[in-house]
C-alpha cells in the first residue's frame, strides 16, 4: 500500500487546518462528491448530455426534488452545465463541464474498486451480523 503514508500526511495537514471546510478538500469537495446521488448522476452523464427525465429514468429511486437539488449543487460546483431550451414547457439538458469530465477517470477507479470488492464487502457484512 504505497499511497497510505502520503494520505496519512495529507490527513495530518488537514487536521492542522482544524478541518476548516474552506481549506479542507475532504469536507469542501469530497464530502459532496461522495454522495451516492452525485456519483450516480455524474456516471449517468458520462455518456453525454441528458435531459432531466432521462437522468431520472436511469436513476429511478432518486426523488425529483433530490435530483433537482443535486443537479443544482453540481452546477454550482462547476461540474455540470444546464442548458434551457425555449419550448413550452421549457426543456432542460444537463452535461458535464470539462471540470466534471476530469472527474470521470478517478470515479471510474472507485467504481472499479467497488465492483471488484462488492462480494467481499457483502460477505463481511453477513459475517459481522452473524457474530454475537
Short mmCIF file of C-alpha atoms in Angstrom, two decimals:
data_model
loop_
_atom_site.label_atom_id
_atom_site.label_comp_id
_atom_site.label_asym_id
_atom_site.label_seq_id
_atom_site.Cartn_x
_atom_site.Cartn_y
_atom_site.Cartn_z
CA UNK A 1 0.00 0.00 0.00
CA UNK A 2 2.24 2.78 -1.28
CA UNK A 3 -0.26 5.63 -1.05
CA UNK A 4 -1.03 5.10 2.64
CA UNK A 5 1.80 7.25 4.07
CA UNK A 6 1.05 10.08 1.63
CA UNK A 7 -2.63 10.01 2.56
CA UNK A 8 -1.72 9.94 6.26
CA UNK A 9 0.46 13.04 5.76
CA UNK A 10 -2.34 14.83 3.94
CA UNK A 11 -4.79 13.93 6.68
CA UNK A 12 -2.39 15.33 9.28
CA UNK A 13 -2.14 18.57 7.30
CA UNK A 14 -5.93 18.85 7.19
CA UNK A 15 -6.00 18.34 10.96
CA UNK A 16 -3.55 21.23 11.32
CA UNK A 17 -6.09 23.38 9.47
CA UNK A 18 -8.72 22.35 12.00
CA UNK A 19 -10.78 20.68 9.28
CA UNK A 20 -11.99 24.13 8.25
CA UNK A 21 -14.42 23.38 5.41
CA UNK A 22 -13.00 26.23 3.35
CA UNK A 23 -9.48 24.79 3.47
CA UNK A 24 -10.06 21.06 3.88
CA UNK A 25 -10.67 19.44 0.47
CA UNK A 26 -12.31 16.40 2.03
CA UNK A 27 -15.02 18.47 3.66
CA UNK A 28 -15.32 21.05 0.92
CA UNK A 29 -15.24 18.82 -2.15
CA UNK A 30 -15.10 15.11 -1.46
CA UNK A 31 -17.94 15.01 1.04
CA UNK A 32 -20.24 16.31 -1.70
CA UNK A 33 -18.80 14.07 -4.40
CA UNK A 34 -19.04 11.04 -2.15
CA UNK A 35 -22.81 11.32 -2.02
CA UNK A 36 -24.43 8.37 -3.78
CA UNK A 37 -26.68 10.57 -5.90
CA UNK A 38 -23.80 12.75 -7.09
CA UNK A 39 -21.80 9.70 -8.12
CA UNK A 40 -24.74 8.18 -9.99
CA UNK A 41 -25.62 11.45 -11.75
CA UNK A 42 -22.02 12.01 -12.84
CA UNK A 43 -21.92 8.42 -14.12
CA UNK A 44 -25.21 8.92 -15.99
CA UNK A 45 -23.76 11.99 -17.72
CA UNK A 46 -20.51 10.23 -18.62
CA UNK A 47 -22.11 9.05 -21.85
CA UNK A 48 -23.19 12.54 -22.88
CA UNK A 49 -25.89 15.13 -22.46
CA UNK A 50 -29.19 14.07 -20.92
CA UNK A 51 -32.47 15.69 -20.12
CA UNK A 52 -33.83 15.74 -16.59
CA UNK A 53 -36.34 12.98 -17.32
CA UNK A 54 -33.68 10.76 -18.87
CA UNK A 55 -31.49 11.11 -15.79
CA UNK A 56 -34.45 10.29 -13.61
CA UNK A 57 -35.25 7.19 -15.68
CA UNK A 58 -31.72 5.80 -15.28
CA UNK A 59 -31.75 6.58 -11.53
CA UNK A 60 -35.40 5.78 -10.74
CA UNK A 61 -35.04 5.64 -6.96
CA UNK A 62 -33.99 9.31 -6.65
CA UNK A 63 -36.82 11.72 -5.93
CA UNK A 64 -37.34 14.56 -8.39
CA UNK A 65 -36.63 17.01 -5.58
CA UNK A 66 -33.32 15.34 -4.72
CA UNK A 67 -32.36 15.11 -8.39
CA UNK A 68 -33.07 18.82 -8.84
CA UNK A 69 -31.06 19.75 -5.74
CA UNK A 70 -28.12 17.54 -6.64
CA UNK A 71 -28.02 18.89 -10.19
CA UNK A 72 -28.05 22.44 -8.81
CA UNK A 73 -25.18 21.58 -6.46
CA UNK A 74 -23.20 20.07 -9.34
CA UNK A 75 -23.88 23.15 -11.45
CA UNK A 76 -22.82 25.42 -8.57
CA UNK A 77 -19.57 23.46 -8.22
CA UNK A 78 -18.86 23.82 -11.94
CA UNK A 79 -19.17 20.11 -12.71
CA UNK A 80 -22.41 20.20 -14.71
CA UNK A 81 -23.81 22.70 -17.12
CA UNK A 82 -27.53 23.30 -17.60
CA UNK A 83 -28.98 24.36 -20.92
CA UNK A 84 -32.59 25.56 -21.16
CA UNK A 85 -34.47 25.45 -24.45
CA UNK A 86 -37.30 27.94 -25.04
CA UNK A 87 -40.04 25.40 -25.61
CA UNK A 88 -43.35 25.08 -23.88
CA UNK A 89 -42.81 23.73 -21.31
CA UNK A 90 -39.10 24.54 -21.28
CA UNK A 91 -36.83 21.56 -21.81
CA UNK A 92 -33.53 21.37 -19.98
CA UNK A 93 -30.40 19.41 -20.79
CA UNK A 94 -27.51 18.64 -18.49
CA UNK A 95 -23.96 17.78 -19.43
CA UNK A 96 -20.60 17.54 -17.77
CA UNK A 97 -18.28 20.53 -17.94
CA UNK A 98 -14.58 19.95 -18.62
CA UNK A 99 -14.08 20.02 -14.84
CA UNK A 100 -16.82 17.41 -14.42
CA UNK A 101 -15.27 15.33 -17.19
CA UNK A 102 -11.96 15.38 -15.35
CA UNK A 103 -13.71 13.52 -12.52
CA UNK A 104 -14.57 10.53 -14.70
CA UNK A 105 -11.19 8.77 -14.50
CA UNK A 106 -10.93 8.89 -10.68
CA UNK A 107 -14.60 7.97 -10.39
CA UNK A 108 -14.11 5.04 -12.76
CA UNK A 109 -11.30 3.82 -10.49
CA UNK A 110 -13.60 3.97 -7.48
CA UNK A 111 -16.39 2.22 -9.39
CA UNK A 112 -13.95 -0.50 -10.50
CA UNK A 113 -12.84 -0.96 -6.89
CA UNK A 114 -16.46 -1.18 -5.71
CA UNK A 115 -17.35 -3.74 -8.36
CA UNK A 116 -14.28 -5.90 -7.59
CA UNK A 117 -14.77 -5.77 -3.83
CA UNK A 118 -18.56 -5.80 -3.55
CA UNK A 119 -18.78 -9.58 -2.95
CA UNK A 120 -16.13 -9.40 -0.19
CA UNK A 121 -17.86 -6.45 1.45
CA UNK A 122 -21.24 -8.18 1.36
CA UNK A 123 -19.67 -11.31 2.85
CA UNK A 124 -18.04 -9.24 5.60
CA UNK A 125 -21.39 -7.63 6.42
CA UNK A 126 -23.06 -11.02 6.68
CA UNK A 127 -20.27 -12.31 8.92
CA UNK A 128 -20.46 -9.21 11.10
CA UNK A 129 -24.20 -9.60 11.58
CA UNK A 130 -23.78 -13.29 12.44
CA UNK A 131 -21.24 -12.62 15.19
CA UNK A 132 -22.53 -12.43 18.77
#
